[in-house]
Short mmCIF file of C-alpha atoms in Angstrom, two decimals:
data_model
loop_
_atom_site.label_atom_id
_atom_site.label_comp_id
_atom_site.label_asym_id
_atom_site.label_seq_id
_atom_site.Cartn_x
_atom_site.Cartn_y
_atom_site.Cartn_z
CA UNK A 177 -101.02 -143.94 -170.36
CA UNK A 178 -102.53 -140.93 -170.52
CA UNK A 179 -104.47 -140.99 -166.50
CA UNK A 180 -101.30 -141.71 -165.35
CA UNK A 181 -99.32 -139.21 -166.49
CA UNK A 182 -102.10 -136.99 -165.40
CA UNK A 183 -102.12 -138.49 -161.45
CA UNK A 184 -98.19 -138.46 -161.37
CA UNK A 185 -98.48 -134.37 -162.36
CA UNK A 186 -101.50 -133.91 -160.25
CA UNK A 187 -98.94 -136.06 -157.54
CA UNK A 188 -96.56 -133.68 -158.44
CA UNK A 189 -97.99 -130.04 -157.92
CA UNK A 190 -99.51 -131.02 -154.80
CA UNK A 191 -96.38 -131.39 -153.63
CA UNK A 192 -94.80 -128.47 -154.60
CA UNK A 193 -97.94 -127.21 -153.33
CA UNK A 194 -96.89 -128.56 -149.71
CA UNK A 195 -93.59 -127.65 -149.69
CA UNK A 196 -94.69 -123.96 -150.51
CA UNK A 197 -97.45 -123.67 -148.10
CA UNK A 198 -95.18 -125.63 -145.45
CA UNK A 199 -92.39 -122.61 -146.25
CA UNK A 200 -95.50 -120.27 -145.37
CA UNK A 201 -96.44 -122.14 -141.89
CA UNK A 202 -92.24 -121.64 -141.09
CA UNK A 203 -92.52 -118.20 -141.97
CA UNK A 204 -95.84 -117.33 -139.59
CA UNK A 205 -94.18 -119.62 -137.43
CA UNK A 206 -91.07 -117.27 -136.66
CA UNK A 207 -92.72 -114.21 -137.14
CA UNK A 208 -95.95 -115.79 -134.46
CA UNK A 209 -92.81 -116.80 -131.78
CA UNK A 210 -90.92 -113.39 -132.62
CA UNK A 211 -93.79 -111.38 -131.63
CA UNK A 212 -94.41 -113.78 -128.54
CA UNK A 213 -90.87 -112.92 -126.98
CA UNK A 214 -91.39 -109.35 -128.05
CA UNK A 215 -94.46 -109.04 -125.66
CA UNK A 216 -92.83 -111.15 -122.79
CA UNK A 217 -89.42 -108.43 -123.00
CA UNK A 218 -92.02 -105.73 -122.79
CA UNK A 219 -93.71 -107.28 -119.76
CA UNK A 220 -90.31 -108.30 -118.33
CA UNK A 221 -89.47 -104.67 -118.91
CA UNK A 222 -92.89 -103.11 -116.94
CA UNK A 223 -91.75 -104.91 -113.92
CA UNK A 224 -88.80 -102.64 -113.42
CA UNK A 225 -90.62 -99.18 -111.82
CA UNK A 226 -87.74 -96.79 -113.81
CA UNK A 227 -88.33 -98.59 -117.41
CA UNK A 228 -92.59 -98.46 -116.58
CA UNK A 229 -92.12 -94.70 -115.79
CA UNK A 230 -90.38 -94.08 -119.01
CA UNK A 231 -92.81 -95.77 -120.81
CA UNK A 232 -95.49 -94.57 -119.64
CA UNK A 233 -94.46 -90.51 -119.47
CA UNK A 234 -93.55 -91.33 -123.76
CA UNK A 235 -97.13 -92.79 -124.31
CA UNK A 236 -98.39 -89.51 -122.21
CA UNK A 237 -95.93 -87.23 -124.26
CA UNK A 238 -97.14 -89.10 -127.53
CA UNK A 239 -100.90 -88.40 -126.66
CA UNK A 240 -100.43 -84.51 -125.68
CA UNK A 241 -98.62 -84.29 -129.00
CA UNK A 242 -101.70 -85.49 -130.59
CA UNK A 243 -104.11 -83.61 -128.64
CA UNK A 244 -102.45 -80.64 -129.36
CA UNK A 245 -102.64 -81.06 -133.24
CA UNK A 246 -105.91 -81.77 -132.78
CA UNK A 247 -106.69 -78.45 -131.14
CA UNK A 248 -104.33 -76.64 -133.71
CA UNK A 249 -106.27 -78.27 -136.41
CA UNK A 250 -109.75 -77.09 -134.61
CA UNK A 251 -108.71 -73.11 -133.87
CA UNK A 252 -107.86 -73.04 -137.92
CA UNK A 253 -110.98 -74.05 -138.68
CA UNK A 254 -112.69 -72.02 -136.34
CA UNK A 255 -110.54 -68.98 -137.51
CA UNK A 256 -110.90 -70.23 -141.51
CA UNK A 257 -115.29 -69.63 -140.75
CA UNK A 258 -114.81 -66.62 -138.45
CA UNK A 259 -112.99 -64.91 -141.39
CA UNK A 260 -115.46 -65.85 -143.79
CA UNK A 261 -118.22 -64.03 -141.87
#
């Protein structure tokens, strides 16, 4: 008795096993088909010259931002080892 008690819990956690791992597959699923009509809106979206324009003058305003930190965060450390000297 005791092997078959052991195959019908062996049975048993494989399927709880499957349904948990088929809840996962659901879940990458959605988030796999979410991400999929996210990219085709975008896309959809570049084909209209106004929306492409505005997107493309925020990813140019985002990267001056940055470049300009970057520049900040150079002339302090050029003025942090000219005071030193």
């Amino acid at each position: 008795m005791g092997l078959i008690n052991f195959f019908k819990k062996a049975f048993s956690d494989m399927k709880k096993s499957t349904k948990a791992q088929h809840e996962v597959d659901k879940a990458n699923f959605a988030a796999a088909k979410a991400e999929s009509k996210a990219q085709w809106e975008e896309a959809k979206a570049m084909g209209d010259p106004e929306r492409r324009d505005a997107v493309m003058q925020a990813k140019r305003d985002k990267q001056i931002a940055e470049a300009n930190e970057r520049k900040a965060v150079a002339e302090a450390r050029i003025e942090a080892l000219n005071g030193k000297k």
